[in-house]
Amino acid sequence: MREKTVYTLGLIGSLILLYNLFTVFMVLPDEAMQGAIYRILFIHVPAAFAAWILYTVALVGSVMFLVKKDFAYDSMATSCIEVATMFTLVNLVTGSIWGRVMWGIWWAWDVRLTSQLICFLLYLGYLLLRPAVNEPTQRATMSAILSIFAFVDIPIVFMAIRWHDARTQHPAPVLETGGLAPEFKGPFWLGVLSFILISGAMVLVRLHQENTRREMDSVRREVHAL
Amino acid sequence: MDQINLRFLFYGYSAAWLIVIAYVILLVRRGQKMDKELTRLKNLVDERKN
């Protein structure tokens, strides 16, 4: 059942992604101001959306673990965070490459970019520190607290381009300001959908690995007891 | 401008797919390693029980 769901999500996500890439590269015209480079938007933004959704699920999982002390929630949180961190890296790298063409620089230390980098570093810290704690309950509790603490940065990343007095080079949110041409909206949302489906498949695979790790711990205890 | 534009577009997409593919390879390899280790541990339990 789990494998079927993983393959179905992955396959549908990949097919939508392939169709979308064909549309983005072969059908859509160049953007008037940016030329061809605007096409990075179709992976840059969906990567951020997928990551934000997964960070939110991880937050819920972390809070639920602290309340119920059920390890299934801890597994869910850590699986989501690992996949989300990978997508955050995609977002940062593609954004930097876009910035190199549009601004002439690879990086700007403004609110949006810096808060997104901090987000990446916080969750990377979560993933690196987690294996350092051996005792499962202590590890899950510390991970949950760190995950809740790290999530504080997400609203800052989200709002950084919406605050009027925020000095940011990052473009304003195109969906809310109407900066996205109607013919770009379909491929944009299809891109978001494909990234969500693919990230869902990855989380399920990662979740299975967390369960296997837990089973390994219990078999190891059995080996020592015998 | 157009040439630079296309070159950096290629860099952007290449970097994105490289990150995703590297992660998928990592995920698959880790899964295989864990499955092997779990089988080994289960065999060890069976051996000790017998």
PDB file of C-alpha atoms in Angstrom:
ATOM      1  CA  MET A   1       0.000   0.000   0.000  1.00  0.00           C
ATOM      2  CA  ARG A   2       2.764   2.430   1.026  1.00  0.00           C
ATOM      3  CA  GLU A   3       4.888   1.559  -2.030  1.00  0.00           C
ATOM      4  CA  LYS A   4       1.894   1.970  -4.326  1.00  0.00           C
ATOM      5  CA  THR A   5       1.207   5.436  -2.879  1.00  0.00           C
ATOM      6  CA  VAL A   6       4.876   6.441  -3.265  1.00  0.00           C
ATOM      7  CA  TYR A   7       4.984   5.300  -6.899  1.00  0.00           C
ATOM      8  CA  THR A   8       1.618   6.893  -7.702  1.00  0.00           C
ATOM      9  CA  LEU A   9       2.558  10.256  -6.157  1.00  0.00           C
ATOM     10  CA  GLY A  10       6.030  10.192  -7.715  1.00  0.00           C
ATOM     11  CA  LEU A  11       4.757   9.171 -11.148  1.00  0.00           C
ATOM     12  CA  ILE A  12       1.902  11.693 -11.295  1.00  0.00           C
ATOM     13  CA  GLY A  13       4.213  14.442  -9.964  1.00  0.00           C
ATOM     14  CA  SER A  14       6.933  13.607 -12.500  1.00  0.00           C
ATOM     15  CA  LEU A  15       4.479  13.463 -15.417  1.00  0.00           C
ATOM     16  CA  ILE A  16       3.009  16.847 -14.482  1.00  0.00           C
ATOM     17  CA  LEU A  17       6.547  18.218 -14.093  1.00  0.00           C
ATOM     18  CA  LEU A  18       7.601  16.931 -17.537  1.00  0.00           C
ATOM     19  CA  TYR A  19       4.477  18.347 -19.169  1.00  0.00           C
ATOM     20  CA  ASN A  20       5.090  21.635 -17.385  1.00  0.00           C
ATOM     21  CA  LEU A  21       8.742  21.797 -18.443  1.00  0.00           C
ATOM     22  CA  PHE A  22       7.653  21.252 -22.045  1.00  0.00           C
ATOM     23  CA  THR A  23       5.157  24.130 -21.726  1.00  0.00           C
ATOM     24  CA  VAL A  24       7.661  26.423 -19.986  1.00  0.00           C
ATOM     25  CA  PHE A  25      10.444  25.877 -22.524  1.00  0.00           C
ATOM     26  CA  MET A  26       8.572  25.244 -25.767  1.00  0.00           C
ATOM     27  CA  VAL A  27       5.279  27.125 -25.500  1.00  0.00           C
ATOM     28  CA  LEU A  28       5.697  30.169 -23.253  1.00  0.00           C
ATOM     29  CA  PRO A  29       7.332  33.240 -24.774  1.00  0.00           C
ATOM     30  CA  ASP A  30      10.259  35.095 -23.180  1.00  0.00           C
ATOM     31  CA  GLU A  31       9.273  37.652 -20.566  1.00  0.00           C
ATOM     32  CA  ALA A  32       9.463  41.269 -21.809  1.00  0.00           C
ATOM     33  CA  MET A  33      11.829  42.568 -19.101  1.00  0.00           C
ATOM     34  CA  GLN A  34      13.750  39.463 -18.052  1.00  0.00           C
ATOM     35  CA  GLY A  35      14.086  37.472 -21.272  1.00  0.00           C
ATOM     36  CA  ALA A  36      14.535  33.705 -20.842  1.00  0.00           C
ATOM     37  CA  ILE A  37      15.826  33.722 -17.249  1.00  0.00           C
ATOM     38  CA  TYR A  38      12.327  34.260 -15.816  1.00  0.00           C
ATOM     39  CA  ARG A  39      11.776  30.497 -16.434  1.00  0.00           C
ATOM     40  CA  ILE A  40      13.723  29.835 -13.222  1.00  0.00           C
ATOM     41  CA  LEU A  41      10.584  31.100 -11.446  1.00  0.00           C
ATOM     42  CA  PHE A  42       8.843  27.810 -12.349  1.00  0.00           C
ATOM     43  CA  ILE A  43      11.174  25.817 -10.090  1.00  0.00           C
ATOM     44  CA  HIS A  44      12.330  28.531  -7.679  1.00  0.00           C
ATOM     45  CA  VAL A  45       8.885  29.375  -6.269  1.00  0.00           C
ATOM     46  CA  PRO A  46       7.388  25.818  -6.272  1.00  0.00           C
ATOM     47  CA  ALA A  47      10.473  24.635  -4.330  1.00  0.00           C
ATOM     48  CA  ALA A  48       9.802  27.326  -1.697  1.00  0.00           C
ATOM     49  CA  PHE A  49       6.061  26.494  -1.540  1.00  0.00           C
ATOM     50  CA  ALA A  50       6.749  22.762  -1.111  1.00  0.00           C
ATOM     51  CA  ALA A  51       9.319  23.500   1.608  1.00  0.00           C
ATOM     52  CA  TRP A  52       6.983  25.851   3.514  1.00  0.00           C
ATOM     53  CA  ILE A  53       4.153  23.296   3.448  1.00  0.00           C
ATOM     54  CA  LEU A  54       6.498  20.583   4.749  1.00  0.00           C
ATOM     55  CA  TYR A  55       7.911  22.862   7.464  1.00  0.00           C
ATOM     56  CA  THR A  56       4.330  23.546   8.580  1.00  0.00           C
ATOM     57  CA  VAL A  57       3.532  19.806   8.699  1.00  0.00           C
ATOM     58  CA  ALA A  58       6.777  19.325  10.663  1.00  0.00           C
ATOM     59  CA  LEU A  59       5.680  22.013  13.123  1.00  0.00           C
ATOM     60  CA  VAL A  60       2.363  20.228  13.676  1.00  0.00           C
ATOM     61  CA  GLY A  61       4.211  16.911  14.094  1.00  0.00           C
ATOM     62  CA  SER A  62       6.631  18.444  16.607  1.00  0.00           C
ATOM     63  CA  VAL A  63       3.860  19.997  18.708  1.00  0.00           C
ATOM     64  CA  MET A  64       1.887  16.732  18.586  1.00  0.00           C
ATOM     65  CA  PHE A  65       4.940  14.778  19.738  1.00  0.00           C
ATOM     66  CA  LEU A  66       5.405  17.073  22.743  1.00  0.00           C
ATOM     67  CA  VAL A  67       1.723  16.676  23.612  1.00  0.00           C
ATOM     68  CA  LYS A  68       1.204  12.953  22.955  1.00  0.00           C
ATOM     69  CA  LYS A  69       4.772  11.554  23.158  1.00  0.00           C
ATOM     70  CA  ASP A  70       4.023   9.389  20.130  1.00  0.00           C
ATOM     71  CA  PHE A  71       7.139   8.669  18.043  1.00  0.00           C
ATOM     72  CA  ALA A  72       5.105   8.548  14.836  1.00  0.00           C
ATOM     73  CA  TYR A  73       4.818  12.363  15.048  1.00  0.00           C
ATOM     74  CA  ASP A  74       8.574  12.690  15.533  1.00  0.00           C
ATOM     75  CA  SER A  75       9.153  10.537  12.439  1.00  0.00           C
ATOM     76  CA  MET A  76       6.742  12.669  10.459  1.00  0.00           C
ATOM     77  CA  ALA A  77       8.454  15.896  11.550  1.00  0.00           C
ATOM     78  CA  THR A  78      11.988  14.769  10.779  1.00  0.00           C
ATOM     79  CA  SER A  79      10.980  13.277   7.392  1.00  0.00           C
ATOM     80  CA  CYS A  80       9.271  16.506   6.355  1.00  0.00           C
ATOM     81  CA  ILE A  81      12.198  18.642   7.528  1.00  0.00           C
ATOM     82  CA  GLU A  82      14.786  16.652   5.576  1.00  0.00           C
ATOM     83  CA  VAL A  83      12.860  16.907   2.286  1.00  0.00           C
ATOM     84  CA  ALA A  84      11.965  20.569   2.944  1.00  0.00           C
ATOM     85  CA  THR A  85      15.603  21.486   3.608  1.00  0.00           C
ATOM     86  CA  MET A  86      16.586  19.974   0.270  1.00  0.00           C
ATOM     87  CA  PHE A  87      13.893  22.064  -1.469  1.00  0.00           C
ATOM     88  CA  THR A  88      15.039  25.175   0.425  1.00  0.00           C
ATOM     89  CA  LEU A  89      18.524  24.607  -0.989  1.00  0.00           C
ATOM     90  CA  VAL A  90      17.019  24.363  -4.506  1.00  0.00           C
ATOM     91  CA  ASN A  91      15.198  27.637  -3.832  1.00  0.00           C
ATOM     92  CA  LEU A  92      18.347  29.411  -2.596  1.00  0.00           C
ATOM     93  CA  VAL A  93      20.581  28.203  -5.434  1.00  0.00           C
ATOM     94  CA  THR A  94      18.093  28.983  -8.232  1.00  0.00           C
ATOM     95  CA  GLY A  95      17.342  32.375  -6.656  1.00  0.00           C
ATOM     96  CA  SER A  96      21.022  33.213  -6.501  1.00  0.00           C
ATOM     97  CA  ILE A  97      21.496  32.312 -10.178  1.00  0.00           C
ATOM     98  CA  TRP A  98      18.476  34.434 -11.144  1.00  0.00           C
ATOM     99  CA  GLY A  99      19.881  37.314  -9.061  1.00  0.00           C
ATOM    100  CA  ARG A 100      23.241  37.063 -10.842  1.00  0.00           C
ATOM    101  CA  VAL A 101      21.521  37.804 -14.174  1.00  0.00           C
ATOM    102  CA  MET A 102      18.924  40.337 -12.979  1.00  0.00           C
ATOM    103  CA  TRP A 103      20.901  42.236 -10.324  1.00  0.00           C
ATOM    104  CA  GLY A 104      24.460  41.470 -11.457  1.00  0.00           C
ATOM    105  CA  ILE A 105      25.284  39.951  -8.050  1.00  0.00           C
ATOM    106  CA  TRP A 106      25.004  36.432  -6.640  1.00  0.00           C
ATOM    107  CA  TRP A 107      23.687  37.473  -3.261  1.00  0.00           C
ATOM    108  CA  ALA A 108      22.181  40.446  -1.403  1.00  0.00           C
ATOM    109  CA  TRP A 109      22.024  40.564   2.394  1.00  0.00           C
ATOM    110  CA  ASP A 110      18.439  41.814   2.463  1.00  0.00           C
ATOM    111  CA  VAL A 111      15.559  40.634   4.659  1.00  0.00           C
ATOM    112  CA  ARG A 112      14.108  38.023   2.303  1.00  0.00           C
ATOM    113  CA  LEU A 113      17.320  36.338   1.204  1.00  0.00           C
ATOM    114  CA  THR A 114      18.944  36.421   4.634  1.00  0.00           C
ATOM    115  CA  SER A 115      15.859  35.078   6.437  1.00  0.00           C
ATOM    116  CA  GLN A 116      15.598  32.244   3.897  1.00  0.00           C
ATOM    117  CA  LEU A 117      19.297  31.437   4.381  1.00  0.00           C
ATOM    118  CA  ILE A 118      18.785  31.456   8.171  1.00  0.00           C
ATOM    119  CA  CYS A 119      15.808  29.116   7.669  1.00  0.00           C
ATOM    120  CA  PHE A 120      18.011  26.723   5.686  1.00  0.00           C
ATOM    121  CA  LEU A 121      20.797  26.863   8.295  1.00  0.00           C
ATOM    122  CA  LEU A 122      18.401  26.349  11.232  1.00  0.00           C
ATOM    123  CA  TYR A 123      16.849  23.230   9.723  1.00  0.00           C
ATOM    124  CA  LEU A 124      20.242  21.968   8.534  1.00  0.00           C
ATOM    125  CA  GLY A 125      21.367  22.337  12.163  1.00  0.00           C
ATOM    126  CA  TYR A 126      18.309  20.308  13.207  1.00  0.00           C
ATOM    127  CA  LEU A 127      19.290  17.492  10.814  1.00  0.00           C
ATOM    128  CA  LEU A 128      22.948  17.536  11.861  1.00  0.00           C
ATOM    129  CA  LEU A 129      22.313  17.708  15.619  1.00  0.00           C
ATOM    130  CA  ARG A 130      19.596  15.043  15.738  1.00  0.00           C
ATOM    131  CA  PRO A 131      21.871  11.985  15.384  1.00  0.00           C
ATOM    132  CA  ALA A 132      24.100  13.362  18.164  1.00  0.00           C
ATOM    133  CA  VAL A 133      21.505  12.432  20.827  1.00  0.00           C
ATOM    134  CA  ASN A 134      21.319   8.665  21.384  1.00  0.00           C
ATOM    135  CA  GLU A 135      18.396   8.324  23.762  1.00  0.00           C
ATOM    136  CA  PRO A 136      15.228   8.194  21.541  1.00  0.00           C
ATOM    137  CA  THR A 137      12.849  10.174  23.812  1.00  0.00           C
ATOM    138  CA  GLN A 138      15.439  12.849  24.523  1.00  0.00           C
ATOM    139  CA  ARG A 139      16.312  13.032  20.808  1.00  0.00           C
ATOM    140  CA  ALA A 140      12.679  13.405  19.768  1.00  0.00           C
ATOM    141  CA  THR A 141      11.958  16.023  22.466  1.00  0.00           C
ATOM    142  CA  MET A 142      14.989  18.126  21.587  1.00  0.00           C
ATOM    143  CA  SER A 143      14.207  17.806  17.876  1.00  0.00           C
ATOM    144  CA  ALA A 144      10.619  18.937  18.454  1.00  0.00           C
ATOM    145  CA  ILE A 145      11.731  22.003  20.441  1.00  0.00           C
ATOM    146  CA  LEU A 146      14.321  22.907  17.799  1.00  0.00           C
ATOM    147  CA  SER A 147      11.755  22.452  15.015  1.00  0.00           C
ATOM    148  CA  ILE A 148       9.269  24.789  16.772  1.00  0.00           C
ATOM    149  CA  PHE A 149      12.042  27.339  17.357  1.00  0.00           C
ATOM    150  CA  ALA A 150      13.178  27.160  13.703  1.00  0.00           C
ATOM    151  CA  PHE A 151       9.622  27.646  12.417  1.00  0.00           C
ATOM    152  CA  VAL A 152       9.575  31.169  13.886  1.00  0.00           C
ATOM    153  CA  ASP A 153      11.680  32.165  10.857  1.00  0.00           C
ATOM    154  CA  ILE A 154       9.096  30.988   8.293  1.00  0.00           C
ATOM    155  CA  PRO A 155       6.602  33.871   8.771  1.00  0.00           C
ATOM    156  CA  ILE A 156       9.552  36.297   8.557  1.00  0.00           C
ATOM    157  CA  VAL A 157      10.596  34.771   5.203  1.00  0.00           C
ATOM    158  CA  PHE A 158       6.986  34.923   4.002  1.00  0.00           C
ATOM    159  CA  MET A 159       6.356  38.495   5.134  1.00  0.00           C
ATOM    160  CA  ALA A 160       9.777  39.911   4.146  1.00  0.00           C
ATOM    161  CA  ILE A 161       8.538  40.967   0.699  1.00  0.00           C
ATOM    162  CA  ARG A 162       5.195  42.165   2.039  1.00  0.00           C
ATOM    163  CA  TRP A 163       6.390  44.629   4.672  1.00  0.00           C
ATOM    164  CA  HIS A 164       6.345  48.152   3.266  1.00  0.00           C
ATOM    165  CA  ASP A 165       9.494  49.299   5.041  1.00  0.00           C
ATOM    166  CA  ALA A 166      11.497  46.123   4.388  1.00  0.00           C
ATOM    167  CA  ARG A 167      14.504  46.942   2.258  1.00  0.00           C
ATOM    168  CA  THR A 168      14.596  44.004  -0.092  1.00  0.00           C
ATOM    169  CA  GLN A 169      15.836  43.523  -3.617  1.00  0.00           C
ATOM    170  CA  HIS A 170      13.602  40.494  -4.018  1.00  0.00           C
ATOM    171  CA  PRO A 171      10.614  41.098  -6.350  1.00  0.00           C
ATOM    172  CA  ALA A 172       7.209  41.730  -4.778  1.00  0.00           C
ATOM    173  CA  PRO A 173       4.867  38.697  -4.625  1.00  0.00           C
ATOM    174  CA  VAL A 174       3.768  38.449  -8.255  1.00  0.00           C
ATOM    175  CA  LEU A 175       0.569  36.552  -7.497  1.00  0.00           C
ATOM    176  CA  GLU A 176      -0.777  39.226  -5.157  1.00  0.00           C
ATOM    177  CA  THR A 177       0.402  42.272  -7.103  1.00  0.00           C
ATOM    178  CA  GLY A 178      -0.828  40.932 -10.458  1.00  0.00           C
ATOM    179  CA  GLY A 179       2.712  40.859 -11.857  1.00  0.00           C
ATOM    180  CA  LEU A 180       2.267  37.395 -13.323  1.00  0.00           C
ATOM    181  CA  ALA A 181       0.841  37.346 -16.853  1.00  0.00           C
ATOM    182  CA  PRO A 182      -2.313  35.173 -17.230  1.00  0.00           C
ATOM    183  CA  GLU A 183      -0.567  32.672 -19.549  1.00  0.00           C
ATOM    184  CA  PHE A 184       2.113  32.057 -16.883  1.00  0.00           C
ATOM    185  CA  LYS A 185      -0.357  31.235 -14.109  1.00  0.00           C
ATOM    186  CA  GLY A 186      -1.268  27.716 -15.327  1.00  0.00           C
ATOM    187  CA  PRO A 187       2.361  26.468 -15.594  1.00  0.00           C
ATOM    188  CA  PHE A 188       3.170  28.210 -12.306  1.00  0.00           C
ATOM    189  CA  TRP A 189       0.474  26.336 -10.346  1.00  0.00           C
ATOM    190  CA  LEU A 190       1.184  23.074 -12.179  1.00  0.00           C
ATOM    191  CA  GLY A 191       4.815  23.481 -11.081  1.00  0.00           C
ATOM    192  CA  VAL A 192       3.678  23.959  -7.480  1.00  0.00           C
ATOM    193  CA  LEU A 193       1.410  20.888  -7.709  1.00  0.00           C
ATOM    194  CA  SER A 194       4.167  18.692  -9.178  1.00  0.00           C
ATOM    195  CA  PHE A 195       6.647  19.731  -6.473  1.00  0.00           C
ATOM    196  CA  ILE A 196       4.081  19.016  -3.734  1.00  0.00           C
ATOM    197  CA  LEU A 197       3.346  15.529  -5.154  1.00  0.00           C
ATOM    198  CA  ILE A 198       7.039  14.680  -5.574  1.00  0.00           C
ATOM    199  CA  SER A 199       7.882  15.973  -2.099  1.00  0.00           C
ATOM    200  CA  GLY A 200       4.990  13.875  -0.716  1.00  0.00           C
ATOM    201  CA  ALA A 201       6.496  10.742  -2.300  1.00  0.00           C
ATOM    202  CA  MET A 202       9.920  11.607  -0.846  1.00  0.00           C
ATOM    203  CA  VAL A 203       8.453  12.157   2.638  1.00  0.00           C
ATOM    204  CA  LEU A 204       6.727   8.743   2.498  1.00  0.00           C
ATOM    205  CA  VAL A 205      10.020   7.047   1.569  1.00  0.00           C
ATOM    206  CA  ARG A 206      11.808   8.933   4.358  1.00  0.00           C
ATOM    207  CA  LEU A 207       9.018   8.049   6.806  1.00  0.00           C
ATOM    208  CA  HIS A 208       9.459   4.356   5.988  1.00  0.00           C
ATOM    209  CA  GLN A 209      13.183   4.715   6.723  1.00  0.00           C
ATOM    210  CA  GLU A 210      12.434   6.278  10.110  1.00  0.00           C
ATOM    211  CA  ASN A 211      10.166   3.320  10.923  1.00  0.00           C
ATOM    212  CA  THR A 212      12.881   0.901   9.800  1.00  0.00           C
ATOM    213  CA  ARG A 213      15.374   2.736  12.028  1.00  0.00           C
ATOM    214  CA  ARG A 214      13.009   2.339  14.996  1.00  0.00           C
ATOM    215  CA  GLU A 215      12.568  -1.362  14.211  1.00  0.00           C
ATOM    216  CA  MET A 216      16.364  -1.722  13.993  1.00  0.00           C
ATOM    217  CA  ASP A 217      16.740  -0.138  17.439  1.00  0.00           C
ATOM    218  CA  SER A 218      14.221  -2.573  18.909  1.00  0.00           C
ATOM    219  CA  VAL A 219      15.864  -5.634  17.238  1.00  0.00           C
ATOM    220  CA  ARG A 220      19.267  -4.402  18.466  1.00  0.00           C
ATOM    221  CA  ARG A 221      17.911  -4.293  22.027  1.00  0.00           C
ATOM    222  CA  GLU A 222      16.621  -7.837  21.539  1.00  0.00           C
ATOM    223  CA  VAL A 223      20.069  -8.977  20.312  1.00  0.00           C
ATOM    224  CA  HIS A 224      21.724  -7.481  23.396  1.00  0.00           C
ATOM    225  CA  ALA A 225      19.136  -9.072  25.688  1.00  0.00           C
ATOM    226  CA  LEU A 226      19.703 -12.561  24.265  1.00  0.00           C
TER     227      LEU A 226
ATOM    228  CA  MET B   1      22.294  39.501 -22.813  1.00  0.00           C
ATOM    229  CA  ASP B   2      20.357  36.626 -24.410  1.00  0.00           C
ATOM    230  CA  GLN B   3      23.353  34.297 -24.412  1.00  0.00           C
ATOM    231  CA  ILE B   4      24.137  35.062 -20.746  1.00  0.00           C
ATOM    232  CA  ASN B   5      20.447  34.673 -19.957  1.00  0.00           C
ATOM    233  CA  LEU B   6      20.289  31.201 -21.516  1.00  0.00           C
ATOM    234  CA  ARG B   7      23.591  30.117 -19.942  1.00  0.00           C
ATOM    235  CA  PHE B   8      22.402  31.037 -16.453  1.00  0.00           C
ATOM    236  CA  LEU B   9      19.001  29.463 -17.109  1.00  0.00           C
ATOM    237  CA  PHE B  10      20.855  26.242 -17.927  1.00  0.00           C
ATOM    238  CA  TYR B  11      22.935  26.609 -14.728  1.00  0.00           C
ATOM    239  CA  GLY B  12      19.784  27.162 -12.665  1.00  0.00           C
ATOM    240  CA  TYR B  13      17.910  24.122 -13.943  1.00  0.00           C
ATOM    241  CA  SER B  14      21.046  21.944 -13.852  1.00  0.00           C
ATOM    242  CA  ALA B  15      21.770  22.905 -10.244  1.00  0.00           C
ATOM    243  CA  ALA B  16      18.171  22.231  -9.194  1.00  0.00           C
ATOM    244  CA  TRP B  17      18.055  18.765 -10.798  1.00  0.00           C
ATOM    245  CA  LEU B  18      21.508  17.894  -9.473  1.00  0.00           C
ATOM    246  CA  ILE B  19      20.390  18.655  -5.908  1.00  0.00           C
ATOM    247  CA  VAL B  20      17.153  16.670  -6.313  1.00  0.00           C
ATOM    248  CA  ILE B  21      18.857  13.690  -8.006  1.00  0.00           C
ATOM    249  CA  ALA B  22      21.667  13.644  -5.408  1.00  0.00           C
ATOM    250  CA  TYR B  23      19.046  13.581  -2.651  1.00  0.00           C
ATOM    251  CA  VAL B  24      17.075  10.762  -4.321  1.00  0.00           C
ATOM    252  CA  ILE B  25      20.294   8.693  -4.692  1.00  0.00           C
ATOM    253  CA  LEU B  26      21.094   9.353  -1.020  1.00  0.00           C
ATOM    254  CA  LEU B  27      17.572   8.305  -0.046  1.00  0.00           C
ATOM    255  CA  VAL B  28      17.683   5.062  -2.074  1.00  0.00           C
ATOM    256  CA  ARG B  29      21.190   4.105  -0.848  1.00  0.00           C
ATOM    257  CA  ARG B  30      20.293   4.777   2.786  1.00  0.00           C
ATOM    258  CA  GLY B  31      17.132   2.671   2.390  1.00  0.00           C
ATOM    259  CA  GLN B  32      19.064  -0.256   0.913  1.00  0.00           C
ATOM    260  CA  LYS B  33      21.695  -0.036   3.663  1.00  0.00           C
ATOM    261  CA  MET B  34      19.011   0.001   6.381  1.00  0.00           C
ATOM    262  CA  ASP B  35      17.124  -2.952   4.877  1.00  0.00           C
ATOM    263  CA  LYS B  36      20.373  -4.966   4.766  1.00  0.00           C
ATOM    264  CA  GLU B  37      21.214  -4.069   8.371  1.00  0.00           C
ATOM    265  CA  LEU B  38      17.701  -4.966   9.550  1.00  0.00           C
ATOM    266  CA  THR B  39      17.888  -8.379   7.822  1.00  0.00           C
ATOM    267  CA  ARG B  40      21.322  -8.978   9.387  1.00  0.00           C
ATOM    268  CA  LEU B  41      20.014  -8.109  12.859  1.00  0.00           C
ATOM    269  CA  LYS B  42      16.941 -10.329  12.444  1.00  0.00           C
ATOM    270  CA  ASN B  43      19.153 -13.232  11.350  1.00  0.00           C
ATOM    271  CA  LEU B  44      21.328 -12.613  14.395  1.00  0.00           C
ATOM    272  CA  VAL B  45      18.259 -12.827  16.669  1.00  0.00           C
ATOM    273  CA  ASP B  46      17.193 -16.085  14.998  1.00  0.00           C
ATOM    274  CA  GLU B  47      20.709 -17.508  15.395  1.00  0.00           C
ATOM    275  CA  ARG B  48      20.849 -16.632  19.073  1.00  0.00           C
ATOM    276  CA  LYS B  49      17.366 -18.002  19.729  1.00  0.00           C
ATOM    277  CA  ASN B  50      18.300 -21.315  18.122  1.00  0.00           C
TER     278      ASN B  50
END
